[in-house]
Amino acid sequence: AQKVTQAQTEISVVEKEDVTLDCVYETRDTTYYLFWYKQPPSGELVFLIRRNSFDEQNEISGRYSWNFQKSTSSFNFTITASQVVDSAVYFCALIASGGYNKLIFGAGTRLAVHP
Amino acid sequence: DTAVSQTPKYLVTQMGNDKSIKCEQNLGHDTMYWYKQDSKKFLKIMFSYNNKELIINETVPNRFSPKSPDKAHLNLHINSLELGDSAVYFCASSWTGYNSGNTIYFGEGSWLTVV
C-alpha cells in the first residue's frame, strides 16, 4: 500500500525564520515519484516540485529547497527566510509505479507566517 | 491564459438537485482527472480519463458521472446531491503513460455547497 504522512498539522513562524515541512512516504515500489503542492488561501493547487525515486539530489529553487532521503523515506521541504506570502497549506504527494498517474496526498501542513 | 479552467467556481444548491461542473485544459495533455477535497482538506482522486477513456474510477457513488467529450474537456455531473457532497472539486490534467509519474496540473477548484 502507498501512503504519505505529514505529521505536522500546523506550523506558525515569524517572518524571516526558516521552516521545514516534513514528509514521510510508504511504498513497496522501487520506481515512484514525489511531489509538493502549495494551496494558498485563494484555494488553487500550485505545483512546486517533482522528484523520481532514482534522483536523490537535493534541489534548491530560490528560498525553497527539498531534501530527498530514500534511507528514511522522507522528502522534506524547507523554506528559508519565510515571508507572509508563504502562508498556505502544503501537500506532499506520491505516485507509485504500476499504474496510471494516481496522486496519493498527505493530509497537508498549514503554514502561517506572521509579520 | 488559464491552463486548467473549471466552472463554476462557486455553487450553492439544494439537496436533491442535479448539477454539473465543467473543466477544460489548454495544455494539450491527454489525461484529465477529478479530485475531491473534503472539509478537512484531504485530497483524493475520483476519476481519470485518458483520451476520453475512463482509466481510474475510485469508489465513488454512482450519482457522480464524469463525461469526457474530447481530451481537452472533462465534466462532472452529480445527481441527487446530498449534504455530504459539499466539498471542493478539482479538475486536473497531465501527460500520462503507464508508470510515468508525470506532473499533474490542477484547476482553481469548484466550491460546492449543498444546503
Tab-separated table of C-alpha atoms in Angstrom, chain B:
chain	number	residue	atom	x	y	z
B	1	ASP	CA	-4.292	32.003	-20.286
B	2	THR	CA	-5.535	29.625	-17.628
B	3	ALA	CA	-4.104	26.163	-18.216
B	4	VAL	CA	-6.846	24.191	-16.463
B	5	SER	CA	-10.092	26.073	-16.030
B	6	GLN	CA	-13.248	24.917	-14.352
B	7	THR	CA	-16.691	26.440	-13.942
B	8	PRO	CA	-18.438	27.375	-11.839
B	9	LYS	CA	-16.016	28.389	-9.104
B	10	TYR	CA	-18.777	28.559	-6.502
B	11	LEU	CA	-22.006	26.611	-6.465
B	12	VAL	CA	-24.665	26.584	-3.763
B	13	THR	CA	-27.555	24.237	-4.355
B	14	GLN	CA	-30.265	22.369	-2.534
B	15	MET	CA	-30.281	18.715	-1.607
B	16	GLY	CA	-31.714	16.526	-4.309
B	17	ASN	CA	-30.713	18.772	-7.186
B	18	ASP	CA	-28.541	17.721	-10.113
B	19	LYS	CA	-25.537	19.861	-11.011
B	20	SER	CA	-22.559	19.823	-13.346
B	21	ILE	CA	-19.042	21.189	-13.151
B	22	LYS	CA	-17.185	21.780	-16.386
B	23	CYS	CA	-13.457	21.587	-16.977
B	24	GLU	CA	-11.220	22.456	-19.885
B	25	GLN	CA	-7.453	22.288	-20.283
B	26	ASN	CA	-5.355	24.022	-22.923
B	27	LEU	CA	-2.078	22.267	-22.119
B	28	GLY	CA	-2.516	19.655	-24.818
B	29	HIS	CA	-2.463	16.880	-22.202
B	30	ASP	CA	-4.065	13.553	-22.916
B	31	THR	CA	-5.267	12.754	-19.398
B	32	MET	CA	-7.694	14.551	-17.113
B	33	TYR	CA	-8.792	13.967	-13.557
B	34	TRP	CA	-11.300	14.887	-10.896
B	35	TYR	CA	-10.105	15.147	-7.302
B	36	LYS	CA	-12.232	15.887	-4.247
B	37	GLN	CA	-11.034	17.914	-1.258
B	38	ASP	CA	-13.140	17.444	1.847
B	39	SER	CA	-13.690	19.829	4.728
B	40	LYS	CA	-10.505	18.623	6.432
B	41	LYS	CA	-8.514	19.486	3.310
B	42	PHE	CA	-7.913	15.849	2.437
B	43	LEU	CA	-7.467	15.319	-1.312
B	44	LYS	CA	-8.477	12.135	-3.063
B	45	ILE	CA	-8.783	11.098	-6.686
B	46	MET	CA	-12.219	10.330	-8.031
B	47	PHE	CA	-11.779	9.695	-11.757
B	48	SER	CA	-9.228	9.801	-14.518
B	49	TYR	CA	-9.730	9.830	-18.279
B	50	ASN	CA	-7.058	9.170	-20.876
B	51	ASN	CA	-8.004	10.197	-24.417
B	52	LYS	CA	-11.670	10.084	-23.474
B	53	GLU	CA	-11.370	6.629	-21.925
B	54	LEU	CA	-12.052	6.080	-18.219
B	55	ILE	CA	-8.901	4.630	-16.639
B	56	ILE	CA	-9.300	5.347	-12.930
B	57	ASN	CA	-12.612	5.046	-11.147
B	58	GLU	CA	-12.276	5.132	-7.401
B	59	THR	CA	-15.025	4.100	-5.030
B	60	VAL	CA	-17.384	6.922	-5.803
B	61	PRO	CA	-21.191	6.799	-5.561
B	62	ASN	CA	-22.725	6.267	-8.965
B	63	ARG	CA	-24.522	9.583	-8.537
B	64	PHE	CA	-21.244	11.013	-9.813
B	65	SER	CA	-20.777	10.608	-13.532
B	66	PRO	CA	-17.819	12.028	-15.429
B	67	LYS	CA	-18.048	12.713	-19.131
B	68	SER	CA	-15.206	13.489	-21.496
B	69	PRO	CA	-16.400	14.750	-24.894
B	70	ASP	CA	-12.792	15.153	-26.033
B	71	LYS	CA	-9.373	15.012	-24.450
B	72	ALA	CA	-9.428	18.709	-23.579
B	73	HIS	CA	-12.677	18.539	-21.610
B	74	LEU	CA	-13.844	16.571	-18.603
B	75	ASN	CA	-17.150	17.373	-16.968
B	76	LEU	CA	-18.538	16.090	-13.704
B	77	HIS	CA	-22.240	15.581	-13.275
B	78	ILE	CA	-23.705	14.906	-9.856
B	79	ASN	CA	-27.249	13.603	-9.419
B	80	SER	CA	-29.432	13.846	-6.332
B	81	LEU	CA	-26.987	15.965	-4.370
B	82	GLU	CA	-26.520	15.174	-0.690
B	83	LEU	CA	-25.172	17.284	2.153
B	84	GLY	CA	-22.041	15.119	2.228
B	85	ASP	CA	-21.208	16.098	-1.331
B	86	SER	CA	-20.225	19.545	-0.114
B	87	ALA	CA	-16.540	19.840	-0.953
B	88	VAL	CA	-14.066	21.426	-3.302
B	89	TYR	CA	-13.765	19.587	-6.607
B	90	PHE	CA	-10.531	19.971	-8.514
B	91	CYS	CA	-10.080	19.229	-12.161
B	92	ALA	CA	-6.549	18.407	-13.296
B	93	SER	CA	-4.586	17.257	-16.309
B	94	SER	CA	-1.274	15.688	-17.259
B	95	TRP	CA	0.537	13.745	-19.877
B	96	THR	CA	0.404	10.154	-18.963
B	97	GLY	CA	1.566	6.748	-19.816
B	98	TYR	CA	1.650	3.755	-17.619
B	99	ASN	CA	4.199	4.163	-14.844
B	100	SER	CA	5.111	7.659	-15.947
B	101	GLY	CA	4.663	9.750	-12.819
B	102	ASN	CA	4.010	12.839	-14.913
B	103	THR	CA	3.222	16.104	-13.162
B	104	ILE	CA	-0.454	16.780	-12.643
B	105	TYR	CA	-1.636	20.374	-13.009
B	106	PHE	CA	-4.749	21.461	-11.181
B	107	GLY	CA	-7.508	23.917	-11.871
B	108	GLU	CA	-8.603	26.507	-9.340
B	109	GLY	CA	-11.270	24.316	-7.785
B	110	SER	CA	-15.056	24.439	-7.646
B	111	TRP	CA	-16.571	25.036	-4.213
B	112	LEU	CA	-19.799	23.068	-3.962
B	113	THR	CA	-22.119	23.697	-1.029
B	114	VAL	CA	-25.242	21.592	-0.644
B	115	VAL	CA	-27.879	23.047	1.666
